Every structure is written in C-alpha cells, then in structure tokens.
PDB file of C-alpha atoms and ligand atoms in Angstrom:
ATOM      1  CA  MET I 120      27.299 -39.332 -31.013  1.00 75.00           C
ATOM      2  CA  SER I 121      23.956 -37.891 -30.855  1.00 93.00           C
ATOM      3  CA  ALA I 122      22.398 -34.973 -32.463  1.00 98.00           C
ATOM      4  CA  LYS I 123      21.209 -31.999 -30.429  1.00 98.00           C
ATOM      5  CA  ILE I 124      17.609 -31.670 -30.691  1.00 98.00           C
ATOM      6  CA  ILE I 125      16.155 -28.650 -31.882  1.00 98.00           C
ATOM      7  CA  ASP I 126      13.279 -28.041 -30.115  1.00 98.00           C
ATOM      8  CA  GLY I 127      10.577 -26.175 -32.347  1.00 98.00           C
ATOM      9  CA  LYS I 128       7.496 -25.942 -29.288  1.00 98.00           C
ATOM     10  CA  LYS I 129      10.464 -23.986 -26.840  1.00 98.00           C
ATOM     11  CA  ILE I 130      11.941 -21.684 -29.886  1.00 98.00           C
ATOM     12  CA  SER I 131       8.491 -21.013 -31.048  1.00 98.00           C
ATOM     13  CA  GLU I 132       7.169 -19.864 -27.389  1.00 97.00           C
ATOM     14  CA  ILE I 133       9.503 -17.219 -26.888  1.00 98.00           C
ATOM     15  CA  LEU I 134       9.301 -16.069 -30.267  1.00 98.00           C
ATOM     16  CA  ARG I 135       5.382 -15.756 -29.568  1.00 97.00           C
ATOM     17  CA  THR I 136       6.188 -14.196 -25.998  1.00 97.00           C
ATOM     18  CA  GLU I 137       7.791 -11.477 -27.423  1.00 98.00           C
ATOM     19  CA  THR I 138       5.142 -10.972 -30.094  1.00 98.00           C
ATOM     20  CA  ALA I 139       2.901 -10.736 -26.974  1.00 98.00           C
ATOM     21  CA  GLU I 140       5.179  -8.292 -25.034  1.00 98.00           C
ATOM     22  CA  ALA I 141       5.217  -6.344 -28.249  1.00 98.00           C
ATOM     23  CA  VAL I 142       1.284  -5.725 -28.311  1.00 98.00           C
ATOM     24  CA  LYS I 143       0.608  -5.807 -24.838  1.00 98.00           C
ATOM     25  CA  ASN I 144       3.486  -2.392 -24.681  1.00 98.00           C
ATOM     26  CA  ARG I 145       2.155  -1.353 -28.392  1.00 97.00           C
ATOM     27  CA  PRO I 146       1.666   3.083 -27.982  1.00 96.00           C
ATOM     28  CA  GLU I 147      -1.044   3.516 -26.327  1.00 96.00           C
ATOM     29  CA  GLY I 148      -4.828   4.567 -28.029  1.00 96.00           C
ATOM     30  CA  THR I 149      -3.447   2.023 -31.014  1.00 97.00           C
ATOM     31  CA  ARG I 150      -5.656  -0.647 -32.302  1.00 97.00           C
ATOM     32  CA  LYS I 151      -4.398  -4.733 -31.881  1.00 98.00           C
ATOM     33  CA  PRO I 152      -2.823  -6.313 -34.750  1.00 98.00           C
ATOM     34  CA  GLY I 153      -6.101  -8.450 -36.769  1.00 98.00           C
ATOM     35  CA  LEU I 154      -5.144 -11.648 -38.926  1.00 98.00           C
ATOM     36  CA  ALA I 155      -8.799 -12.889 -40.983  1.00 98.00           C
ATOM     37  CA  VAL I 156      -8.125 -16.140 -41.768  1.00 98.00           C
ATOM     38  CA  ILE I 157     -10.468 -17.622 -44.474  1.00 98.00           C
ATOM     39  CA  ILE I 158     -11.117 -21.215 -45.052  1.00 98.00           C
ATOM     40  CA  VAL I 159     -12.943 -22.867 -47.552  1.00 98.00           C
ATOM     41  CA  GLY I 160     -14.610 -26.564 -47.526  1.00 98.00           C
ATOM     42  CA  ASP I 161     -13.776 -28.367 -44.218  1.00 95.00           C
ATOM     43  CA  ASP I 162     -10.792 -30.290 -44.738  1.00 95.00           C
ATOM     44  CA  PRO I 163      -9.688 -31.935 -41.868  1.00 93.00           C
ATOM     45  CA  ALA I 164      -6.525 -31.067 -41.946  1.00 92.00           C
ATOM     46  CA  SER I 165      -7.194 -27.200 -43.134  1.00 96.00           C
ATOM     47  CA  LYS I 166      -9.747 -26.939 -39.917  1.00 96.00           C
ATOM     48  CA  ILE I 167      -6.974 -27.791 -37.196  1.00 94.00           C
ATOM     49  CA  TYR I 168      -4.134 -25.448 -39.353  1.00 94.00           C
ATOM     50  CA  VAL I 169      -7.250 -22.915 -38.960  1.00 97.00           C
ATOM     51  CA  ASN I 170      -7.567 -23.905 -35.027  1.00 96.00           C
ATOM     52  CA  ASN I 171      -4.100 -23.935 -34.440  1.00 96.00           C
ATOM     53  CA  LYS I 172      -3.468 -20.206 -35.949  1.00 97.00           C
ATOM     54  CA  LYS I 173      -6.960 -18.787 -34.586  1.00 97.00           C
ATOM     55  CA  LYS I 174      -4.562 -19.970 -30.398  1.00 97.00           C
ATOM     56  CA  ALA I 175      -1.706 -18.388 -31.577  1.00 97.00           C
ATOM     57  CA  CYS I 176      -3.486 -15.147 -32.888  1.00 98.00           C
ATOM     58  CA  GLU I 177      -5.076 -15.516 -28.649  1.00 98.00           C
ATOM     59  CA  ILE I 178      -1.955 -16.108 -27.614  1.00 97.00           C
ATOM     60  CA  CYS I 179      -0.566 -13.004 -29.300  1.00 98.00           C
ATOM     61  CA  GLY I 180      -3.563 -10.940 -28.483  1.00 98.00           C
ATOM     62  CA  PHE I 181      -4.320 -10.447 -32.095  1.00 98.00           C
ATOM     63  CA  ASN I 182      -7.804  -9.753 -33.099  1.00 98.00           C
ATOM     64  CA  SER I 183      -8.362 -12.402 -35.589  1.00 98.00           C
ATOM     65  CA  TYR I 184     -11.829 -13.038 -37.330  1.00 98.00           C
ATOM     66  CA  GLU I 185     -12.299 -16.092 -38.678  1.00 98.00           C
ATOM     67  CA  TYR I 186     -14.124 -16.359 -42.126  1.00 98.00           C
ATOM     68  CA  ALA I 187     -15.517 -20.095 -42.597  1.00 98.00           C
ATOM     69  CA  MET I 188     -16.834 -20.625 -45.872  1.00 98.00           C
ATOM     70  CA  PRO I 189     -18.865 -23.356 -47.926  1.00 98.00           C
ATOM     71  CA  ALA I 190     -16.799 -25.463 -50.370  1.00 98.00           C
ATOM     72  CA  ASP I 191     -19.275 -24.792 -53.207  1.00 98.00           C
ATOM     73  CA  THR I 192     -18.559 -21.372 -53.019  1.00 98.00           C
ATOM     74  CA  SER I 193     -17.885 -18.878 -55.956  1.00 98.00           C
ATOM     75  CA  GLU I 194     -14.530 -17.880 -56.767  1.00 98.00           C
ATOM     76  CA  LYS I 195     -16.377 -14.364 -57.455  1.00 98.00           C
ATOM     77  CA  GLU I 196     -17.797 -14.511 -53.349  1.00 98.00           C
ATOM     78  CA  LEU I 197     -14.426 -15.222 -52.436  1.00 98.00           C
ATOM     79  CA  LEU I 198     -12.474 -12.748 -54.287  1.00 98.00           C
ATOM     80  CA  SER I 199     -15.532 -10.042 -53.242  1.00 98.00           C
ATOM     81  CA  LEU I 200     -14.411 -11.247 -49.941  1.00 98.00           C
ATOM     82  CA  ILE I 201     -10.656 -10.972 -50.317  1.00 98.00           C
ATOM     83  CA  ASP I 202     -11.469  -7.471 -51.454  1.00 98.00           C
ATOM     84  CA  ARG I 203     -13.290  -6.191 -48.949  1.00 98.00           C
ATOM     85  CA  LEU I 204     -10.810  -7.184 -46.242  1.00 98.00           C
ATOM     86  CA  ASN I 205      -7.465  -5.603 -48.277  1.00 98.00           C
ATOM     87  CA  ASN I 206     -10.113  -2.764 -47.412  1.00 98.00           C
ATOM     88  CA  THR I 207     -10.388  -3.314 -43.855  1.00 98.00           C
ATOM     89  CA  THR I 208      -8.920  -1.025 -41.678  1.00 97.00           C
ATOM     90  CA  GLU I 209      -8.065  -2.552 -38.711  1.00 98.00           C
ATOM     91  CA  VAL I 210      -7.313  -6.134 -40.973  1.00 98.00           C
ATOM     92  CA  ASP I 211      -3.743  -5.976 -40.873  1.00 98.00           C
ATOM     93  CA  GLY I 212      -2.990  -9.405 -42.282  1.00 98.00           C
ATOM     94  CA  ILE I 213      -5.026 -11.750 -44.972  1.00 98.00           C
ATOM     95  CA  LEU I 214      -4.841 -15.592 -45.017  1.00 98.00           C
ATOM     96  CA  CYS I 215      -6.293 -17.683 -47.287  1.00 98.00           C
ATOM     97  CA  GLN I 216      -6.264 -21.308 -46.469  1.00 98.00           C
ATOM     98  CA  LEU I 217      -5.151 -23.912 -49.072  1.00 96.00           C
ATOM     99  CA  PRO I 218      -5.704 -25.968 -50.801  1.00 96.00           C
ATOM    100  CA  LEU I 219      -8.639 -24.652 -52.114  1.00 98.00           C
ATOM    101  CA  PRO I 220     -11.424 -26.224 -53.439  1.00 98.00           C
ATOM    102  CA  SER I 221     -11.005 -27.255 -57.490  1.00 97.00           C
ATOM    103  CA  HIS I 222     -13.610 -25.083 -59.013  1.00 98.00           C
ATOM    104  CA  ILE I 223     -11.451 -21.717 -57.684  1.00 98.00           C
ATOM    105  CA  ASP I 224      -8.229 -20.944 -59.009  1.00 98.00           C
ATOM    106  CA  GLU I 225      -5.272 -20.873 -56.331  1.00 97.00           C
ATOM    107  CA  ASN I 226      -3.206 -18.554 -58.143  1.00 97.00           C
ATOM    108  CA  LYS I 227      -6.573 -15.272 -59.273  1.00 98.00           C
ATOM    109  CA  VAL I 228      -6.811 -15.440 -55.313  1.00 98.00           C
ATOM    110  CA  ILE I 229      -4.000 -15.499 -54.338  1.00 98.00           C
ATOM    111  CA  ASP I 230      -2.605 -12.526 -56.447  1.00 98.00           C
ATOM    112  CA  ALA I 231      -6.409 -10.871 -54.936  1.00 98.00           C
ATOM    113  CA  ILE I 232      -4.301 -10.415 -52.114  1.00 98.00           C
ATOM    114  CA  SER I 233      -2.913  -6.738 -51.401  1.00 98.00           C
ATOM    115  CA  PRO I 234       0.941  -7.602 -51.114  1.00 98.00           C
ATOM    116  CA  GLU I 235       0.971  -5.784 -47.656  1.00 98.00           C
ATOM    117  CA  LYS I 236      -1.471  -7.913 -45.738  1.00 98.00           C
ATOM    118  CA  ASP I 237      -0.365 -11.154 -47.600  1.00 98.00           C
ATOM    119  CA  VAL I 238       1.365 -12.378 -44.368  1.00 98.00           C
ATOM    120  CA  ASP I 239       1.845 -16.273 -46.049  1.00 98.00           C
ATOM    121  CA  GLY I 240       4.157 -14.004 -48.427  1.00 98.00           C
ATOM    122  CA  PHE I 241       3.213 -15.942 -51.258  1.00 98.00           C
ATOM    123  CA  SER I 242       1.762 -13.134 -53.719  1.00 97.00           C
ATOM    124  CA  PRO I 243       4.539 -12.393 -56.768  1.00 97.00           C
ATOM    125  CA  VAL I 244       4.981  -9.119 -55.243  1.00 98.00           C
ATOM    126  CA  ASN I 245       6.472 -10.636 -51.747  1.00 98.00           C
ATOM    127  CA  THR I 246       7.835 -13.430 -54.494  1.00 98.00           C
ATOM    128  CA  GLY I 247       9.589 -11.217 -56.497  1.00 98.00           C
ATOM    129  CA  ASN I 248      10.641  -9.044 -53.486  1.00 98.00           C
ATOM    130  CA  LEU I 249      12.245 -12.408 -52.302  1.00 98.00           C
ATOM    131  CA  LEU I 250      14.278 -13.316 -54.861  1.00 97.00           C
ATOM    132  CA  ALA I 251      15.648  -9.460 -55.484  1.00 97.00           C
ATOM    133  CA  GLY I 252      16.143  -8.947 -51.848  1.00 94.00           C
ATOM    134  CA  LYS I 253      14.471  -6.275 -51.077  1.00 96.00           C
ATOM    135  CA  PRO I 254      12.062  -6.624 -47.590  1.00 96.00           C
ATOM    136  CA  CYS I 255       8.825  -8.745 -48.137  1.00 98.00           C
ATOM    137  CA  PHE I 256       6.940 -10.843 -46.716  1.00 98.00           C
ATOM    138  CA  ALA I 257       8.615 -14.556 -46.849  1.00 98.00           C
ATOM    139  CA  PRO I 258       7.056 -17.515 -46.767  1.00 98.00           C
ATOM    140  CA  CYS I 259       6.670 -18.854 -42.894  1.00 98.00           C
ATOM    141  CA  THR I 260       7.851 -22.004 -43.258  1.00 98.00           C
ATOM    142  CA  PRO I 261      11.358 -21.678 -44.850  1.00 98.00           C
ATOM    143  CA  ALA I 262      11.428 -18.704 -42.773  1.00 98.00           C
ATOM    144  CA  GLY I 263      10.866 -19.968 -39.113  1.00 98.00           C
ATOM    145  CA  VAL I 264      13.486 -22.742 -40.665  1.00 98.00           C
ATOM    146  CA  VAL I 265      16.018 -19.774 -41.122  1.00 98.00           C
ATOM    147  CA  GLU I 266      15.041 -18.360 -37.359  1.00 98.00           C
ATOM    148  CA  MET I 267      15.257 -21.578 -36.407  1.00 98.00           C
ATOM    149  CA  LEU I 268      18.986 -21.676 -37.123  1.00 98.00           C
ATOM    150  CA  LYS I 269      19.985 -18.472 -36.257  1.00 98.00           C
ATOM    151  CA  PHE I 270      18.266 -18.968 -32.835  1.00 98.00           C
ATOM    152  CA  GLU I 271      19.898 -22.389 -32.241  1.00 98.00           C
ATOM    153  CA  GLY I 272      23.494 -20.132 -33.481  1.00 98.00           C
ATOM    154  CA  ILE I 273      24.438 -22.520 -36.799  1.00 98.00           C
ATOM    155  CA  GLU I 274      25.953 -20.547 -39.071  1.00 98.00           C
ATOM    156  CA  THR I 275      25.000 -20.356 -42.471  1.00 98.00           C
ATOM    157  CA  ALA I 276      28.006 -17.994 -44.209  1.00 98.00           C
ATOM    158  CA  GLY I 277      29.607 -20.312 -46.258  1.00 98.00           C
ATOM    159  CA  LYS I 278      28.305 -23.632 -45.613  1.00 98.00           C
ATOM    160  CA  HIS I 279      26.796 -26.283 -48.131  1.00 98.00           C
ATOM    161  CA  CYS I 280      23.252 -26.451 -47.817  1.00 99.00           C
ATOM    162  CA  VAL I 281      21.300 -29.105 -49.900  1.00 99.00           C
ATOM    163  CA  ILE I 282      17.348 -28.686 -50.182  1.00 99.00           C
ATOM    164  CA  VAL I 283      15.228 -31.604 -50.553  1.00 98.00           C
ATOM    165  CA  GLY I 284      12.183 -30.648 -52.511  1.00 98.00           C
ATOM    166  CA  ARG I 285      11.091 -27.642 -55.052  1.00 98.00           C
ATOM    167  CA  SER I 286       7.343 -26.115 -54.058  1.00 97.00           C
ATOM    168  CA  ASN I 287       6.735 -22.506 -54.149  1.00 96.00           C
ATOM    169  CA  ILE I 288       5.668 -22.593 -50.565  1.00 96.00           C
ATOM    170  CA  VAL I 289       9.045 -24.563 -49.363  1.00 98.00           C
ATOM    171  CA  GLY I 290      12.126 -25.706 -51.376  1.00 98.00           C
ATOM    172  CA  LYS I 291      12.106 -22.347 -53.509  1.00 98.00           C
ATOM    173  CA  PRO I 292      11.800 -19.567 -50.845  1.00 98.00           C
ATOM    174  CA  ALA I 293      13.828 -21.719 -48.650  1.00 98.00           C
ATOM    175  CA  ALA I 294      16.637 -21.532 -51.396  1.00 98.00           C
ATOM    176  CA  LEU I 295      16.726 -17.731 -51.586  1.00 98.00           C
ATOM    177  CA  LEU I 296      16.443 -17.442 -47.799  1.00 98.00           C
ATOM    178  CA  MET I 297      19.625 -19.366 -47.204  1.00 98.00           C
ATOM    179  CA  LEU I 298      20.927 -17.587 -50.260  1.00 98.00           C
ATOM    180  CA  ARG I 299      20.299 -14.213 -48.308  1.00 97.00           C
ATOM    181  CA  GLU I 300      22.203 -15.425 -45.289  1.00 98.00           C
ATOM    182  CA  ASN I 301      25.043 -16.312 -47.535  1.00 98.00           C
ATOM    183  CA  ALA I 302      24.816 -20.311 -47.767  1.00 98.00           C
ATOM    184  CA  THR I 303      26.239 -22.290 -51.099  1.00 98.00           C
ATOM    185  CA  VAL I 304      22.554 -23.432 -51.834  1.00 98.00           C
ATOM    186  CA  THR I 305      21.926 -26.811 -53.802  1.00 98.00           C
ATOM    187  CA  ILE I 306      18.352 -27.763 -54.047  1.00 98.00           C
ATOM    188  CA  CYS I 307      17.498 -31.474 -55.118  1.00 98.00           C
ATOM    189  CA  HIS I 308      13.644 -32.572 -56.625  1.00 98.00           C
ATOM    190  CA  SER I 309      12.289 -36.788 -57.775  1.00 97.00           C
ATOM    191  CA  ARG I 310      14.213 -35.869 -61.098  1.00 98.00           C
ATOM    192  CA  THR I 311      17.934 -35.716 -59.353  1.00 98.00           C
ATOM    193  CA  GLU I 312      20.695 -37.608 -59.990  1.00 98.00           C
ATOM    194  CA  ASN I 313      22.288 -39.296 -57.816  1.00 98.00           C
ATOM    195  CA  LEU I 314      20.372 -37.778 -54.863  1.00 98.00           C
ATOM    196  CA  PRO I 315      21.975 -39.049 -52.039  1.00 98.00           C
ATOM    197  CA  GLU I 316      25.465 -38.385 -53.351  1.00 98.00           C
ATOM    198  CA  GLN I 317      24.265 -34.349 -53.777  1.00 98.00           C
ATOM    199  CA  VAL I 318      22.575 -34.726 -49.929  1.00 98.00           C
ATOM    200  CA  LYS I 319      26.304 -36.842 -48.589  1.00 98.00           C
ATOM    201  CA  LYS I 320      27.556 -32.629 -49.892  1.00 98.00           C
ATOM    202  CA  ALA I 321      25.351 -30.584 -46.828  1.00 99.00           C
ATOM    203  CA  ASP I 322      26.149 -28.916 -43.731  1.00 99.00           C
ATOM    204  CA  ILE I 323      23.092 -28.391 -43.587  1.00 99.00           C
ATOM    205  CA  VAL I 324      20.168 -30.357 -45.437  1.00 99.00           C
ATOM    206  CA  ILE I 325      16.153 -29.066 -45.253  1.00 99.00           C
ATOM    207  CA  ALA I 326      13.901 -32.008 -46.485  1.00 98.00           C
ATOM    208  CA  ALA I 327      11.167 -30.896 -47.971  1.00 98.00           C
ATOM    209  CA  ILE I 328       9.875 -33.858 -49.594  1.00 98.00           C
ATOM    210  CA  GLY I 329       6.519 -35.686 -48.581  1.00 97.00           C
ATOM    211  CA  LYS I 330       7.460 -38.801 -48.095  1.00 98.00           C
ATOM    212  CA  ALA I 331       8.004 -40.346 -44.887  1.00 98.00           C
ATOM    213  CA  ASN I 332      11.719 -41.716 -43.440  1.00 97.00           C
ATOM    214  CA  PHE I 333      13.178 -40.486 -47.446  1.00 98.00           C
ATOM    215  CA  ILE I 334      16.407 -39.354 -45.653  1.00 98.00           C
ATOM    216  CA  THR I 335      18.205 -42.292 -44.385  1.00 98.00           C
ATOM    217  CA  GLU I 336      21.364 -42.131 -42.807  1.00 98.00           C
ATOM    218  CA  ASP I 337      23.231 -42.950 -45.338  1.00 98.00           C
ATOM    219  CA  MET I 338      22.684 -40.243 -46.710  1.00 98.00           C
ATOM    220  CA  ILE I 339      23.879 -37.757 -43.814  1.00 98.00           C
ATOM    221  CA  LYS I 340      28.011 -36.285 -43.674  1.00 98.00           C
ATOM    222  CA  GLU I 341      28.293 -36.644 -40.205  1.00 98.00           C
ATOM    223  CA  GLY I 342      27.952 -33.808 -38.025  1.00 98.00           C
ATOM    224  CA  ALA I 343      25.502 -32.049 -40.639  1.00 98.00           C
ATOM    225  CA  VAL I 344      22.401 -30.229 -39.590  1.00 99.00           C
ATOM    226  CA  VAL I 345      19.690 -31.665 -40.511  1.00 99.00           C
ATOM    227  CA  ILE I 346      15.914 -30.056 -40.948  1.00 99.00           C
ATOM    228  CA  ASP I 347      13.272 -32.060 -41.644  1.00 98.00           C
ATOM    229  CA  VAL I 348       9.727 -30.001 -42.884  1.00 98.00           C
ATOM    230  CA  GLY I 349       7.759 -33.187 -43.382  1.00 98.00           C
ATOM    231  CA  ILE I 350       5.050 -33.876 -42.295  1.00 96.00           C
ATOM    232  CA  ASN I 351       3.506 -37.363 -42.793  1.00 96.00           C
ATOM    233  CA  ARG I 352       0.861 -39.436 -41.638  1.00 93.00           C
ATOM    234  CA  LEU I 353       1.014 -42.904 -41.460  1.00 94.00           C
ATOM    235  CA  PRO I 354      -1.173 -45.688 -41.820  1.00 95.00           C
ATOM    236  CA  ASP I 355      -1.697 -46.151 -37.950  1.00 95.00           C
ATOM    237  CA  GLY I 356      -2.353 -42.526 -37.791  1.00 92.00           C
ATOM    238  CA  LYS I 357       1.185 -41.133 -36.278  1.00 94.00           C
ATOM    239  CA  VAL I 358       2.866 -38.291 -37.577  1.00 95.00           C
ATOM    240  CA  THR I 359       6.218 -38.461 -39.138  1.00 97.00           C
ATOM    241  CA  GLY I 360       8.758 -36.490 -41.024  1.00 98.00           C
ATOM    242  CA  ASP I 361      10.673 -36.974 -44.135  1.00 98.00           C
ATOM    243  CA  VAL I 362      13.823 -37.708 -42.334  1.00 98.00           C
ATOM    244  CA  ASP I 363      13.984 -41.315 -40.745  1.00 98.00           C
ATOM    245  CA  PHE I 364      15.050 -39.307 -36.975  1.00 98.00           C
ATOM    246  CA  GLU I 365      16.310 -42.341 -35.091  1.00 98.00           C
ATOM    247  CA  LYS I 366      19.016 -43.584 -37.120  1.00 98.00           C
ATOM    248  CA  VAL I 367      19.869 -39.855 -38.723  1.00 98.00           C
ATOM    249  CA  LYS I 368      20.189 -38.494 -34.907  1.00 98.00           C
ATOM    250  CA  GLU I 369      23.296 -40.575 -34.229  1.00 98.00           C
ATOM    251  CA  LYS I 370      25.144 -39.266 -37.635  1.00 98.00           C
ATOM    252  CA  ALA I 371      23.671 -35.971 -37.531  1.00 98.00           C
ATOM    253  CA  ALA I 372      24.826 -32.211 -35.133  1.00 98.00           C
ATOM    254  CA  ALA I 373      21.758 -30.783 -34.951  1.00 98.00           C
ATOM    255  CA  ILE I 374      18.417 -32.440 -36.107  1.00 98.00           C
ATOM    256  CA  THR I 375      14.597 -31.206 -35.621  1.00 98.00           C
ATOM    257  CA  PRO I 376      12.157 -33.791 -34.503  1.00 98.00           C
ATOM    258  CA  VAL I 377       8.288 -34.235 -36.105  1.00 98.00           C
ATOM    259  CA  PRO I 378       6.243 -32.884 -34.559  1.00 97.00           C
ATOM    260  CA  GLY I 379       7.178 -30.323 -32.560  1.00 97.00           C
ATOM    261  CA  GLY I 380      10.422 -29.377 -35.102  1.00 98.00           C
ATOM    262  CA  VAL I 381       9.538 -26.882 -38.047  1.00 98.00           C
ATOM    263  CA  GLY I 382       6.056 -26.974 -37.301  1.00 96.00           C
ATOM    264  CA  PRO I 383       5.170 -24.722 -34.727  1.00 96.00           C
ATOM    265  CA  MET I 384       8.079 -22.264 -36.478  1.00 98.00           C
ATOM    266  CA  THR I 385       5.130 -22.143 -39.468  1.00 97.00           C
ATOM    267  CA  ILE I 386       2.496 -20.386 -37.545  1.00 97.00           C
ATOM    268  CA  THR I 387       4.814 -18.728 -35.367  1.00 98.00           C
ATOM    269  CA  MET I 388       6.503 -16.773 -38.106  1.00 98.00           C
ATOM    270  CA  LEU I 389       2.878 -15.658 -39.998  1.00 98.00           C
ATOM    271  CA  MET I 390       2.317 -14.097 -36.307  1.00 98.00           C
ATOM    272  CA  LYS I 391       5.588 -12.226 -36.827  1.00 98.00           C
ATOM    273  CA  ASN I 392       4.567 -11.353 -40.556  1.00 98.00           C
ATOM    274  CA  THR I 393       1.407 -10.303 -39.550  1.00 98.00           C
ATOM    275  CA  LEU I 394       3.013  -7.908 -36.147  1.00 98.00           C
ATOM    276  CA  GLU I 395       5.502  -6.805 -39.510  1.00 98.00           C
ATOM    277  CA  ALA I 396       2.366  -5.925 -41.323  1.00 98.00           C
ATOM    278  CA  TRP I 397       0.921  -4.199 -38.332  1.00 98.00           C
ATOM    279  CA  LYS I 398       3.886  -2.142 -37.668  1.00 97.00           C
ATOM    280  CA  ARG I 399       3.953  -0.392 -40.876  1.00 96.00           C
ATOM    281  CA  ASN I 400      -0.015   0.191 -40.362  1.00 94.00           C
ATOM    282  CA  LEU I 401       0.160   2.424 -37.268  1.00 90.00           C
TER     283      LEU I 401
HETATM  284  N1  GUN J 190      -1.860 -24.753 -46.857  1.00 59.73           N
HETATM  285  C1  GUN J 190      -1.288 -25.550 -46.226  1.00 59.73           C
HETATM  286  N2  GUN J 190      -0.265 -24.770 -46.012  1.00 59.73           N
HETATM  287  C2  GUN J 190      -0.456 -23.420 -45.388  1.00 59.73           C
HETATM  288  C3  GUN J 190       0.108 -21.743 -45.099  1.00 59.73           C
HETATM  289  O1  GUN J 190       1.205 -22.050 -45.165  1.00 59.73           O
HETATM  290  N3  GUN J 190      -0.520 -20.768 -45.719  1.00 59.73           N
HETATM  291  C4  GUN J 190      -1.097 -21.595 -46.390  1.00 59.73           C
HETATM  292  N4  GUN J 190      -2.642 -20.362 -46.225  1.00 59.73           N
HETATM  293  N5  GUN J 190      -2.283 -22.297 -46.689  1.00 59.73           N
HETATM  294  C5  GUN J 190      -1.320 -23.527 -46.124  1.00 59.73           C
END
C-alpha cells in the first residue's frame, strides 16, 4: 500500500486564507499586522527565504518592513535597529534571518528581540515558556509539523514519536511540542547507538538531520507517519529531504514530500505567530 502524501502546500494555502480573512475582517479602525524582516549580507538561500516571507505577508494582508543590511554591518548597528523596532507600534513581529555573518553574536541578537515580538520563537523567554507548557511563540518549523498532523487528523496522544536531530530550531522544540500533544517522545542524534532500531519503534518519525536520504525504508515500521523536515540540495541542483521518499512511501501510512511538505508550513506558522502578536497589541 502506498502512503497518503501530506500536501503542505495545500494546507498552507487554506491556513493563509484563514489568516487573510482575519485581517480583512479586523475591527474597524484598527491597523494591519506588521512584520519586520531583517537580513544581513547576501546569502542566496536567506534571500529566497526572506522573499518568500514577504510574499506570504502580501497574501495575508500584512504590512512587511524589510531591512536589508550589508554584510559588514556591526553588531551594535543591528542591535540598535532591533531596539528601534521593539519600540515601534506598527511592528508586531521581528524576524532576523539566520545565519548572521560570523562577527555578529547570534545569541545576543536573539536575546535583543522583545519576547512579545519574537515570532520566530527563538528567544530564551519563549523557549522557557515552551518548556514550562505556558503560552508562547513556538518555533515555526516544528509548530508547522504539529499543525500538519492535526490538519490530517493524525492521532498523537500515546503514540511513540521518534525525532531524529537535536537542533534548537527543530529537534528540541519538536520534542516539547509533541510532548504537549501527549506523544511519547524519543530524540535521536549523531551519537545515538542503534539509531535504525530506535526509529523502527516509531509511530511518527520526524526527520530533521540535514542529510539526503538518511532515513531508509528498513528503519520504518509498517504504517508509520513520516514527516521530513530536511531540505538538501543535490549536486544536480534538485532539492530533496532526509527521507528516501520513493521507497519509504511504500511502507508508511502517510508521508510529507520535499519540496511541498513541511517547507510551506514554516512560513504559514510565522504568519500565524505574527497574527497572534498583532491580536495581543490591538
Ligand atoms: N534560518 C533558517 N531558518 C530560519 C528561521 O526559521 N528563522 C530565521 N530567523 N532564520 C532562519
């Protein structure tokens, strides 16, 4: 049996339409949500991401404010811009595209963004609130994974979710979000012994490793749900995930493709977080 292909693009379109409707039907006399996007330097991948974020703002009816700064921008200049945006009423969300040039301390920058405007969910306050199970802005990629599972009606309570990857942006927050959904969670990483055996126990696999075709069909339990967070560029220029999609789809009950799976959901959750920040500011 071939797996159901979870269409992240379609789910995103539905959710973005809902967000756009909420903006269109906002209380009379109120302003639109505003997202400030900062990019430092000219990393080509970052430029594409920032452009996609701008496009999503247009679709949702948000005001977007772009700050494209040269690669030699000093840490002080960047921190001073963030301070200004923290105090700008029209700006509900602030996002500083990562990675930053090496002379800038990323942690300092993340710490400088006001937690109420931290729609990326990277600040220590939001991270701590996520850990404590309190309301917070959750990082957009793992939040998008949970949203997709919910949209598809996939049961998470009591299920064994195995996450492969322990990054601050995906693996660790994904574990906390799946715990919140009452899953039993295992995190595997590069030092895990018998990783294939661990993954094979999973009802839900979240692959966030950053290696093309790392998850092979022999690691997958028949009927598992497989969520592929990977975005890897092959030598021929094609983009592929962390999962051997063609073979794994013959064994899984449901699977996300790359592209068109988790990717579009990340920006959709950024829009949702910004809408939420705006609602709090109304
Ligand atoms: N770089 C790669 N992914 C992200 C993200 O989700 N947010 C930001 N700010 N930078 C990134």
